[in-house]
Short mmCIF file of C-alpha atoms in Angstrom, two decimals:
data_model
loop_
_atom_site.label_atom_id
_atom_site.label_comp_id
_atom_site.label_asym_id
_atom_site.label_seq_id
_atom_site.Cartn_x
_atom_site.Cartn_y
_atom_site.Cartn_z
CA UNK A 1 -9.08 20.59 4.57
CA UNK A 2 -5.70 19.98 2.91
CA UNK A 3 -2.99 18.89 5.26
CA UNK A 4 0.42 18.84 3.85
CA UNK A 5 3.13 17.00 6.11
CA UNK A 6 6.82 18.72 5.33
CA UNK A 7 9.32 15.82 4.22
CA UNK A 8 12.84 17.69 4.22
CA UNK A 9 14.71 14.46 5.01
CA UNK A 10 14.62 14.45 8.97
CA UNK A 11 13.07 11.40 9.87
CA UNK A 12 9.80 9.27 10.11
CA UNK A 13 7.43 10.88 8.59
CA UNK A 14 5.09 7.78 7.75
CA UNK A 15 4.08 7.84 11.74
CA UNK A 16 2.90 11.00 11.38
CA UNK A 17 0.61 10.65 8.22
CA UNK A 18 -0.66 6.96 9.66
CA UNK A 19 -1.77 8.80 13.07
CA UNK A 20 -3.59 11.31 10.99
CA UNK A 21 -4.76 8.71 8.89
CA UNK A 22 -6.17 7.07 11.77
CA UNK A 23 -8.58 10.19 12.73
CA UNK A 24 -9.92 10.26 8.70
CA UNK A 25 -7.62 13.47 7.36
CA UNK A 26 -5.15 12.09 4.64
CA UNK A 27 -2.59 14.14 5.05
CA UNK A 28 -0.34 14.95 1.67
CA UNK A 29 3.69 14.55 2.00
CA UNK A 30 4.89 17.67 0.67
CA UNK A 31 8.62 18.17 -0.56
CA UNK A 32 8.58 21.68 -2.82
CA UNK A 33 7.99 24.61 -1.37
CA UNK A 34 4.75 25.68 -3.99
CA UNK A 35 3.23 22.29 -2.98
CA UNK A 36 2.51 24.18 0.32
CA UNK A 37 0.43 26.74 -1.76
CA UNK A 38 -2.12 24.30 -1.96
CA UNK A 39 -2.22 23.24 2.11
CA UNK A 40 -4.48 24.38 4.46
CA UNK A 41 -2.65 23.28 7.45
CA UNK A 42 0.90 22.31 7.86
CA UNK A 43 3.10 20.21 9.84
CA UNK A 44 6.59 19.86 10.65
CA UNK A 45 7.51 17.04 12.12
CA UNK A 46 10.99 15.99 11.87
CA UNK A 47 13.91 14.26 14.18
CA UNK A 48 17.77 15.29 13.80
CA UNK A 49 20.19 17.98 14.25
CA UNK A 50 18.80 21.64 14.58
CA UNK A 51 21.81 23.08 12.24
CA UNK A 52 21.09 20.29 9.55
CA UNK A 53 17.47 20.63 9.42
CA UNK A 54 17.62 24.41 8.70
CA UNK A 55 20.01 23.85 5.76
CA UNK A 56 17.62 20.61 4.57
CA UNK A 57 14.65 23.42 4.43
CA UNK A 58 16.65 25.86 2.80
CA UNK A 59 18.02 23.67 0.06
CA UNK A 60 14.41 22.95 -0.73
CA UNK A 61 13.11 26.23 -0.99
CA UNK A 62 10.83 25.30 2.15
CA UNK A 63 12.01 28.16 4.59
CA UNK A 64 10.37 30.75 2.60
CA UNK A 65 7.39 29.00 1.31
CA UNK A 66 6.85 28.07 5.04
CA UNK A 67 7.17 31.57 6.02
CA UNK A 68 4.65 33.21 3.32
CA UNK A 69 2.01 30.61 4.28
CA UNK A 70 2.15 30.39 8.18
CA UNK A 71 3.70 33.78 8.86
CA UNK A 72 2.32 36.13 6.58
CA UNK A 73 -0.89 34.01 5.53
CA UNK A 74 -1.41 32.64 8.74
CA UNK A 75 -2.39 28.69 7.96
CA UNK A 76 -2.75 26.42 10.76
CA UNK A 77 0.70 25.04 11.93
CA UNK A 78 2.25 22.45 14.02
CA UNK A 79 5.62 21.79 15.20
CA UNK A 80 6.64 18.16 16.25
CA UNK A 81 9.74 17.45 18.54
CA UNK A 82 12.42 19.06 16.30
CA UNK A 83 9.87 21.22 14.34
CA UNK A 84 9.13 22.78 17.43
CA UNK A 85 12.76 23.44 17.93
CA UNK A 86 13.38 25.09 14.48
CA UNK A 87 10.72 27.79 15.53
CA UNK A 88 13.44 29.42 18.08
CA UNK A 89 15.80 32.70 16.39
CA UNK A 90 18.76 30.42 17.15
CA UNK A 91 19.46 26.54 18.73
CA UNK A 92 22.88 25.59 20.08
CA UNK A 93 23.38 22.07 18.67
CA UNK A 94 26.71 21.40 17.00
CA UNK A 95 27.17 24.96 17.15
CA UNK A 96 25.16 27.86 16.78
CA UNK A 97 22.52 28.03 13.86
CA UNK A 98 19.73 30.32 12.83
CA UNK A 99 16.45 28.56 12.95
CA UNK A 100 12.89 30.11 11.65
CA UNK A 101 12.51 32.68 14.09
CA UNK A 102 8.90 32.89 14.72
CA UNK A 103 8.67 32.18 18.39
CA UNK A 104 11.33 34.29 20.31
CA UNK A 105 14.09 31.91 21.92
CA UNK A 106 16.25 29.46 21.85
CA UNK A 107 17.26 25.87 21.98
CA UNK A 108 19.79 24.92 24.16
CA UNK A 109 20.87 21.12 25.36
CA UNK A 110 18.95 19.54 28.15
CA UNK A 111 20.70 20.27 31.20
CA UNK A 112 20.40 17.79 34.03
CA UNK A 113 22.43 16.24 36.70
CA UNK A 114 24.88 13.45 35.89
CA UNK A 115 22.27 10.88 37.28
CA UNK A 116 20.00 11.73 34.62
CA UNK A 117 20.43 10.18 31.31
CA UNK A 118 20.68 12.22 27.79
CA UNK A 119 19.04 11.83 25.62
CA UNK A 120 15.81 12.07 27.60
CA UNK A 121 13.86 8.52 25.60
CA UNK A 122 10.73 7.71 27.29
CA UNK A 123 7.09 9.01 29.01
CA UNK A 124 6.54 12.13 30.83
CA UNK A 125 3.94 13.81 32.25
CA UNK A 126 2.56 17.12 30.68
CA UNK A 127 0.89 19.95 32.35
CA UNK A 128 -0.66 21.66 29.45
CA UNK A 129 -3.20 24.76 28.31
CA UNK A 130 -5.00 25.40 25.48
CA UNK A 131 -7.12 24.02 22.34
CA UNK A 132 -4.40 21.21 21.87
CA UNK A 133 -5.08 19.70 25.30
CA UNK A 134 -8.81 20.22 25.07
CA UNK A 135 -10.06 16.89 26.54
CA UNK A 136 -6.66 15.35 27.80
CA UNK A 137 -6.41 14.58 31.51
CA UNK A 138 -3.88 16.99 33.24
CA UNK A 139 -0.21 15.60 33.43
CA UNK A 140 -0.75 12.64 30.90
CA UNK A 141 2.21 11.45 30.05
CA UNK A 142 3.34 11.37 26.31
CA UNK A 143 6.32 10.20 24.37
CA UNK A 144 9.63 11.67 24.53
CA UNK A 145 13.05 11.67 22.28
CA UNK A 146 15.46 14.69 22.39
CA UNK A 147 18.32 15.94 23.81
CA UNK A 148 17.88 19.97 23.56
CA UNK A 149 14.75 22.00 24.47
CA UNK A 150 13.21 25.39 23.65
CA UNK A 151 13.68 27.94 25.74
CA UNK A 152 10.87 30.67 25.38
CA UNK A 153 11.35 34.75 25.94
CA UNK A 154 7.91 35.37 26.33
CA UNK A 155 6.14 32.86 29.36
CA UNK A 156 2.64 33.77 27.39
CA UNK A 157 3.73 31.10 24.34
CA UNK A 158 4.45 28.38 26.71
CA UNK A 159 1.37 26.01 26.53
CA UNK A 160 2.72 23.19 28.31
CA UNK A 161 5.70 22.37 30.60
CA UNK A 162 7.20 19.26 31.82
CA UNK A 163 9.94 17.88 34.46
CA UNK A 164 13.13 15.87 33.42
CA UNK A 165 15.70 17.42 35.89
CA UNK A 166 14.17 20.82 35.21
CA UNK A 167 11.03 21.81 34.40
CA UNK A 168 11.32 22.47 30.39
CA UNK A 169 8.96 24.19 27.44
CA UNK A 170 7.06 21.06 26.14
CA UNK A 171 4.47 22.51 24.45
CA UNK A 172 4.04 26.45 22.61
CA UNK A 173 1.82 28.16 21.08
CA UNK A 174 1.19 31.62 19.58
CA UNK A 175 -1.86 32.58 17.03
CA UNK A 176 -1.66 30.06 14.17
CA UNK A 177 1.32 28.05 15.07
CA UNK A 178 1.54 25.23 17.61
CA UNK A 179 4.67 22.86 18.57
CA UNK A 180 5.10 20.11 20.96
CA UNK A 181 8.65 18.60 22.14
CA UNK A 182 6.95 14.76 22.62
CA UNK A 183 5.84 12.40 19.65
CA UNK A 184 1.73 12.66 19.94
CA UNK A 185 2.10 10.19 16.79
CA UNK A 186 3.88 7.97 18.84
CA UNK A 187 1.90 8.69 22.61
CA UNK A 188 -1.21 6.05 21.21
CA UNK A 189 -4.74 7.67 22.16
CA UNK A 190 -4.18 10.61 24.17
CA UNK A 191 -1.07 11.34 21.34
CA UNK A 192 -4.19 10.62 18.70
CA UNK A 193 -6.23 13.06 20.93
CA UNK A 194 -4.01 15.98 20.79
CA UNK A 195 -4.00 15.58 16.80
CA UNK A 196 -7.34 15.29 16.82
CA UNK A 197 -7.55 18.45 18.84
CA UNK A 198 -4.70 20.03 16.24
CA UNK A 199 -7.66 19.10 13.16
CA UNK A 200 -10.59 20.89 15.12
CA UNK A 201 -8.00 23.96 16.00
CA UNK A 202 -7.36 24.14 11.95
CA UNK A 203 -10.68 23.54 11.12
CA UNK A 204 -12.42 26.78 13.41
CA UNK A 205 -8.80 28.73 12.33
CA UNK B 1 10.02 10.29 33.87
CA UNK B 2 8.14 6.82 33.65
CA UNK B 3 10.52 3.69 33.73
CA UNK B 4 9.73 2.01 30.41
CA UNK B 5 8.79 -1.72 30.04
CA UNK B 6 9.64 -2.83 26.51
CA UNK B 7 8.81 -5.90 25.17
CA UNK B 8 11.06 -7.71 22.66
CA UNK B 9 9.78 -9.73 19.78
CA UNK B 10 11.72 -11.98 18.02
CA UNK B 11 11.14 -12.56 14.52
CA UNK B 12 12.58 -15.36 12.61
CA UNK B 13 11.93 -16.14 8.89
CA UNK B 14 8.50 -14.32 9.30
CA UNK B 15 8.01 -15.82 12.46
CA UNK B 16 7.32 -14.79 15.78
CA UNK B 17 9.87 -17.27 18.04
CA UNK B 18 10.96 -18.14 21.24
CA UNK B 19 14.69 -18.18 22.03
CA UNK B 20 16.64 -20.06 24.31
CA UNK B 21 20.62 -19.70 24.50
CA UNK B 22 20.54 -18.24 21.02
CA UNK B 23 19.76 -21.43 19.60
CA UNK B 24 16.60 -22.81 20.01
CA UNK B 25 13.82 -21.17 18.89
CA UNK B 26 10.58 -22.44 19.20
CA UNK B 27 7.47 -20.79 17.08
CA UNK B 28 5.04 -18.49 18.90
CA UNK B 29 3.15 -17.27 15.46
CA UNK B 30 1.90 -14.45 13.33
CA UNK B 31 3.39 -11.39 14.74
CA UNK B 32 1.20 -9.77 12.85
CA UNK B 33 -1.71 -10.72 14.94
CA UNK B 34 0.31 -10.91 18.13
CA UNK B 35 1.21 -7.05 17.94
CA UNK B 36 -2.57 -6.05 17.78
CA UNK B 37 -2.28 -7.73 21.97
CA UNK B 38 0.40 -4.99 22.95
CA UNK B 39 -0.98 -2.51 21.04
CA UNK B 40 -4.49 -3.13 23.34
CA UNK B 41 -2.40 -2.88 26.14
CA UNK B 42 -0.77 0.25 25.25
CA UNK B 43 2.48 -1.03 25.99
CA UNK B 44 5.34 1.93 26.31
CA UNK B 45 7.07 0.83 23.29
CA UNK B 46 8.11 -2.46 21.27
CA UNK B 47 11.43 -3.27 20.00
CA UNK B 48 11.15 -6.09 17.18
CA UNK B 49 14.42 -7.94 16.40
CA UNK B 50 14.78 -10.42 13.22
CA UNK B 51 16.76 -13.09 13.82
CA UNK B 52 16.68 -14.70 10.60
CA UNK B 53 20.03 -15.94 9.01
CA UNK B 54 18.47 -15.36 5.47
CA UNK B 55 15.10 -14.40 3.44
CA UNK B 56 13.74 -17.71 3.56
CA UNK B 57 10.20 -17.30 4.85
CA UNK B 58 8.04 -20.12 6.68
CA UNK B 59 4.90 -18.94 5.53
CA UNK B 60 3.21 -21.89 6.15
CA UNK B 61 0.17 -20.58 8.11
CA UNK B 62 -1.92 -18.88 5.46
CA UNK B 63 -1.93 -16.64 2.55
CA UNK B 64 -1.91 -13.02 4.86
CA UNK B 65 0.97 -14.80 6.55
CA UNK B 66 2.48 -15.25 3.53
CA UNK B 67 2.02 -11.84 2.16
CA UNK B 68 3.07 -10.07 5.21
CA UNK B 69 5.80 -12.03 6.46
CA UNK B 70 9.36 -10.76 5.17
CA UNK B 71 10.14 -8.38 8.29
CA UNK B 72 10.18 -5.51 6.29
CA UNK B 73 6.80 -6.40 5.24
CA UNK B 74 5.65 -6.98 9.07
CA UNK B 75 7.38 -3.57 10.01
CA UNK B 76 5.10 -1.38 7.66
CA UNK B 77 1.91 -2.94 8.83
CA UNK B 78 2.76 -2.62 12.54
CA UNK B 79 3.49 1.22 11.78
CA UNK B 80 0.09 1.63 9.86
CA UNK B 81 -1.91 0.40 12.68
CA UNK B 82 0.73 1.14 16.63
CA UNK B 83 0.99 4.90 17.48
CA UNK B 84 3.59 4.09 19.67
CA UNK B 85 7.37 4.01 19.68
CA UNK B 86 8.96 0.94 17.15
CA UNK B 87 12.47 0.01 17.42
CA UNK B 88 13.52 -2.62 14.39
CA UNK B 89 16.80 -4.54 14.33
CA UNK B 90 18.30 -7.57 12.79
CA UNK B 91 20.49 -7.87 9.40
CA UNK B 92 21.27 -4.09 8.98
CA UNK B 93 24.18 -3.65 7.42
CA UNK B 94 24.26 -0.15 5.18
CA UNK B 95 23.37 2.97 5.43
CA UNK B 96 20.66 2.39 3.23
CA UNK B 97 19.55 -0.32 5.52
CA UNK B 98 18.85 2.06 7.89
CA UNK B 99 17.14 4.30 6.09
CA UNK B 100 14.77 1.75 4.86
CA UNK B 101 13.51 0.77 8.18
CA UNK B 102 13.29 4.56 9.24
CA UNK B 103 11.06 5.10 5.88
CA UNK B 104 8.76 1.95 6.45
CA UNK B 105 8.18 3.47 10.37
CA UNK B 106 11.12 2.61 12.85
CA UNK B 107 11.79 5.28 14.91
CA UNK B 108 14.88 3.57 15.93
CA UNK B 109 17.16 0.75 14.81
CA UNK B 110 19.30 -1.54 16.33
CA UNK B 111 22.78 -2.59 15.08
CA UNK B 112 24.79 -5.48 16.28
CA UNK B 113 27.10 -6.90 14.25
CA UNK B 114 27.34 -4.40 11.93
CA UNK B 115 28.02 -2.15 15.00
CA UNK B 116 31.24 -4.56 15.51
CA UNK B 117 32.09 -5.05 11.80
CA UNK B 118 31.60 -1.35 10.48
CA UNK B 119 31.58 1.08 13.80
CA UNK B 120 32.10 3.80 10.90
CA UNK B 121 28.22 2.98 10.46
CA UNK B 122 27.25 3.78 14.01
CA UNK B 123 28.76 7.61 13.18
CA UNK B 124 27.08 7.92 9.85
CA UNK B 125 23.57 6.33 11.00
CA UNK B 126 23.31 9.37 14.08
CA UNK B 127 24.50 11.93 11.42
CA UNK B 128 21.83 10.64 9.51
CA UNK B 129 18.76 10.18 11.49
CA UNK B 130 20.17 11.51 15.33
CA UNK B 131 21.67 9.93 17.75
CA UNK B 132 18.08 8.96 19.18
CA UNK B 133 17.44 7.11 16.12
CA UNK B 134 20.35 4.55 17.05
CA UNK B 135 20.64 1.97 19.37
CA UNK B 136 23.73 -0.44 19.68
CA UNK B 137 23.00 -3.78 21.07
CA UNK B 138 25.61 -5.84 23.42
CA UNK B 139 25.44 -9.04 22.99
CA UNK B 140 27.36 -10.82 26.08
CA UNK B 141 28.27 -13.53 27.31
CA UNK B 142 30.48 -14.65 30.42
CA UNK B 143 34.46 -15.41 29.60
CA UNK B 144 34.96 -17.95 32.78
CA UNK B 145 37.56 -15.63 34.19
CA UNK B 146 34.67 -13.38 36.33
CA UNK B 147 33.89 -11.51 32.89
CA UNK B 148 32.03 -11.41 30.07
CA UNK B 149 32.75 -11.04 26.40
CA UNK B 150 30.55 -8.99 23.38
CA UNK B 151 29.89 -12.01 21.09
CA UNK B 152 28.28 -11.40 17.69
CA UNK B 153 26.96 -13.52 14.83
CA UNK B 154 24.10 -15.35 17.37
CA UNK B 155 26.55 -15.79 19.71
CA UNK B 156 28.44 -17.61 17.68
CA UNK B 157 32.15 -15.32 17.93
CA UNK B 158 33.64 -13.18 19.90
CA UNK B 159 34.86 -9.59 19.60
CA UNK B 160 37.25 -9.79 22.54
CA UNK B 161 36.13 -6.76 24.07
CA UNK B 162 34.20 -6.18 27.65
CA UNK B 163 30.95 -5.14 27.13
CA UNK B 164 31.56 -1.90 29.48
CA UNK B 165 34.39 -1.37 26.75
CA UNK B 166 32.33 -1.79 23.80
CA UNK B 167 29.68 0.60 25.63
CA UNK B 168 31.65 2.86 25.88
CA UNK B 169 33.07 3.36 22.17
CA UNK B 170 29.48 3.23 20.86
CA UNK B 171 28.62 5.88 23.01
CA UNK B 172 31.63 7.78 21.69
CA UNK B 173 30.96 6.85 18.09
CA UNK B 174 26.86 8.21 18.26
CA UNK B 175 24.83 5.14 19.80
CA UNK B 176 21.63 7.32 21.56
CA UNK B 177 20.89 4.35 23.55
CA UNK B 178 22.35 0.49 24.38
CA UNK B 179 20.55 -2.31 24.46
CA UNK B 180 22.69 -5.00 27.07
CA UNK B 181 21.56 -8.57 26.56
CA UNK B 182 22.72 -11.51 28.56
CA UNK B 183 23.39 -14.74 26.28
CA UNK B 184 23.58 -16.87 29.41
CA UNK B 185 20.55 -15.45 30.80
CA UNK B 186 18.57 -15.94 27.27
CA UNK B 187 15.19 -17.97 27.95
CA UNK B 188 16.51 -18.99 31.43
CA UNK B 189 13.74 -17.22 33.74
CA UNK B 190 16.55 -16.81 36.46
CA UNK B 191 16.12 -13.00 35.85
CA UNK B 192 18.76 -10.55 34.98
CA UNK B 193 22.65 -10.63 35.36
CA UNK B 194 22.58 -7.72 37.32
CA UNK B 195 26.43 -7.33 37.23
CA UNK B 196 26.33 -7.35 33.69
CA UNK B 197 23.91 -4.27 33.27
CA UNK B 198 25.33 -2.40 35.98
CA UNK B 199 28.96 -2.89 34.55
CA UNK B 200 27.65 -1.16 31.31
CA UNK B 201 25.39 1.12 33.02
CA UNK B 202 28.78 2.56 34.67
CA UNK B 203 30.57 3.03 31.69
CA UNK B 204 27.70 4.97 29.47
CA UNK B 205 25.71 8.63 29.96
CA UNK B 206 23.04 7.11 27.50
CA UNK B 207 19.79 4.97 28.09
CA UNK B 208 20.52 1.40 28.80
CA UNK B 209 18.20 -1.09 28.20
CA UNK B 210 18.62 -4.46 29.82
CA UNK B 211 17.56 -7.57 28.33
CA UNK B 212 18.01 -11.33 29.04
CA UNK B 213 16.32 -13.93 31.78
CA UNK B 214 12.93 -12.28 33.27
CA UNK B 215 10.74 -15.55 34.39
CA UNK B 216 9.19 -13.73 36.63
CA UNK B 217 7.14 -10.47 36.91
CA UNK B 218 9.30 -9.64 40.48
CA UNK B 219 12.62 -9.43 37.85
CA UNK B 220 11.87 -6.29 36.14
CA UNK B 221 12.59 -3.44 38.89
CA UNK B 222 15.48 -5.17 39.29
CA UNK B 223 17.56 -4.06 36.17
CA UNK B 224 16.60 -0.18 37.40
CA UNK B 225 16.31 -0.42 40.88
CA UNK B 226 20.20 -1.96 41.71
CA UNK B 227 21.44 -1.76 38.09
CA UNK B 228 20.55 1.97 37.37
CA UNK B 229 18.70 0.50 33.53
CA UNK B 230 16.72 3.03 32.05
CA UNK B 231 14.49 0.56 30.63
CA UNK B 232 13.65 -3.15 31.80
CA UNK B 233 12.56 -5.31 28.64
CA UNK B 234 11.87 -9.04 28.06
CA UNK B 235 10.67 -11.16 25.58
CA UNK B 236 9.39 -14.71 26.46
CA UNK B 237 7.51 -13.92 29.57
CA UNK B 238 5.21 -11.52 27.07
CA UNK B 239 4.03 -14.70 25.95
CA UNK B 240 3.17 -16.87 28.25
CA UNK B 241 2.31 -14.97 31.17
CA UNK B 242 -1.52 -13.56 31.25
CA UNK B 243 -1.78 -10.25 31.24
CA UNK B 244 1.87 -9.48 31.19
CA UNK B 245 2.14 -6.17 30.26
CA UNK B 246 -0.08 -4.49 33.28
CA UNK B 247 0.77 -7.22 36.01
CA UNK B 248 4.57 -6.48 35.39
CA UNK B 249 3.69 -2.45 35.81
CA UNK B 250 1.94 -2.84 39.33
CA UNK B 251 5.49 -5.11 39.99
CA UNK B 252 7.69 -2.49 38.99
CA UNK B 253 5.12 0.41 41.11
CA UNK B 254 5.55 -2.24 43.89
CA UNK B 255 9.60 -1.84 43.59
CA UNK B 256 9.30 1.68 44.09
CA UNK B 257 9.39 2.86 40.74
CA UNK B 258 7.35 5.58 38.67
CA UNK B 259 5.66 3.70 35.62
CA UNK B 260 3.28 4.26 33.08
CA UNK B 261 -0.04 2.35 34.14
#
């Protein structure tokens, strides 16, 4: 299977393709929007403003190509930390910004009392469903970095949750696309589990 | 959230070193090899600082020494083989400085000097790569009038500015996290200056991450417990105390606190 990582200038994506590297799928860093054509599965990973990213993926022609191929053709996706984020209609970072729109919500900044540090840097523990947690002990803690969260409509796309001053969205999922807030490229085996899990989910897809 | 335990390793001229003051530094070795130890022991994140005062290299161990050892060099093969969180600081100065690290794997980088030099650079690093991406590191050392000072350049001048100050601003300017290290306390084992974190600690909404005289396993909590750190790192006592990593854990689970084990 061809797995084509999205580069649109947010971040570190060499983590990413290393982990995958690790569990034998060479992943391909794709910049051009017809490069996705070719994919079988995507991912977005991707740290940095909400507003920015969108206009990064527009100014490469990505928004749409991502849309024909997860959207309307239905190839396995997944959505790291702020590539989770850009699947909400709108996010509220440095004002108010359209993002992809395929999971109904928003993103709005962590909201926690004054005790409670922002960003939110470190391990927590996930309670999480589904094919990506196949396997994964219940409430293993993984890697965080952000400052906003997703904020779902729908309870039935939220896959896994976890606590830092309120219990926030941590994980989604809906058909062919799959997100998580926390860094599984960064969260050493049971991060490396959950992409292995990701592979398997794309593979049977 | 887990309280994070971050070791520090401190590269100089390809070499992993122990420092003392900020001016000796004895060698510890390849920390090439040495990183393979904390990946084993799944440690919750490393933050490597190079401490070199140019791009001479002491490659005198062996030829993969040799080949690996400019920083930059040891940076990309730590990221090909750690799935876990790398912070890399030391002689950034630019923009593109920063965005070299971030494409060879650093998911944050420190700034010091430049930090103090260019704060401009702060701004334009978080606008960059996010806030998350940047951490400012205090260097400080006490002013013999019940204060301390943020010194720069290995300690070597001052900036005439409190470090609770100098928190502050960098917070302002688009630091996502400080990094508060006690010159005094450097290599001394007599555990944190718990005034000194809590001073900054007070000043900042960020993650703070103390740094600066752990000898003993018992100093960790410490930094959290009464000086409300987010994070309690070290970097000698990773070295030369067996088994660091997880006997340091079951210290700071002793203290009361919720940790990764």
């Amino acid at each position: 299977m061809n797995l084509a990582i999205v580069n649109y200038g947010m971040g570190n994506l060499l983590s990413v393709r290393n982990a995958f590297a690790s569990l034998g799928a060479e992943a391909e860093v794709v910049e051009a929007g017809q490069d996705l054509e070719r994919a079988g599965a995507i991912v977005l990973p991707g740290v940095g403003a909400f507003g920015e990213a969108m206009k990064q993926l527009r100014a490469r022609g990505l928004e749409e190509a991502l849309h024909r191929e997860v959207m309307e053709r239905k190839k396995p996706f997944l959505g790291i930390c702020l590539g989770l984020q850009l699947l909400a209609r709108r996010g509220h970072e440095l004002g108010v910004n359209d993002g992809l729109g395929w999971v109904a919500g928003e993103v709005r900044r962590l909201d926690v009392a004054p005790d409670l540090r922002v960003p939110h840097i470190g391990w927590s523990e996930v309670e999480g469903r589904g094919p990506l947690f196949a396997g994964i002990p219940d409430r293993t803690a993984f890697y965080f970095v952000h400052s906003y969260h997703f904020v779902a409509e729908d309870p039935a796309v939220v896959h896994g949750t976890t606590v830092y001053g309120h219990r926030f969205t941590s994980a989604v999922a809906h058909e062919n696309v799959v997100a998580v807030q926390f860094h599984p490229e960064k969260s050493h085996k049971w991060g490396l589990a959950l992409l292995a899990n990701f592979l398997a989910f794309a593979r049977s897809a | 959230m887990k309280t994070r335990l971050i070791p520090v390793l401190l590269l100089k001229n390809g070499q992993l070193v122990r420092s003392e003051s900020f001016q000796t530094h004895q060698i510890l070795g390849n920390p090439v090899h040495e990183v393979e130890r904390f990946n084993q022991w799944t440690v919750d994140e490393l933050i490597y600082l190079d401490i070199s005062d140019d791009d001479w290299i002491d490659g005198r161990e062996d030829m993969k020494v040799r080949r690996e050892s400019s920083a930059l060099g040891i940076l990309e093969s730590v990221a090909s083989r750690c799935f876990m969180p790398l912070t890399f600081g030391g002689r950034i100065r630019t923009l593109d400085d920063v965005r070299d690290r971030v494409q060879r794997g650093a998911d944050k980088i420190t700034l010091s000097r430049a930090a103090i030099e260019t704060p401009s650079l702060i701004t334009e690093a978080a606008k960059s790569f996010g806030s998350q991406a940047v951490v400012v590191v205090i260097d400080a050392k006490a002013n013999g009038a019940g204060g301390w000072d943020v010194v720069y350049d290995h300690a070597r001048r001052s900036a005439g500015r409190s470090p609770a100050d100098w928190a502050r601003e960098v917070e302002r300017l688009g630091a996502g996290e400080i990094l508060i290290q006690s010159v005094d306390r450097d290599g001394s084992g007599e555990g944190y200056d718990l005034d000194l974190i809590r001073s900054v600690t007070g000043a900042t909404t960020v993650p703070v991450i103390a740094v600066g005289g752990v000898g003993r396993l018992e100093h960790f909590a410490a930094s959290v417990v009464e000086a409300g750190a987010s994070a309690a790192a070290a970097a000698n006592i990773f070295h030369f105390v067996e088994l660091s990593d997880r006997r340091a854990k079951r210290a700071m689970a002793k203290a009361g606190l919720d940790v990764r084990l």
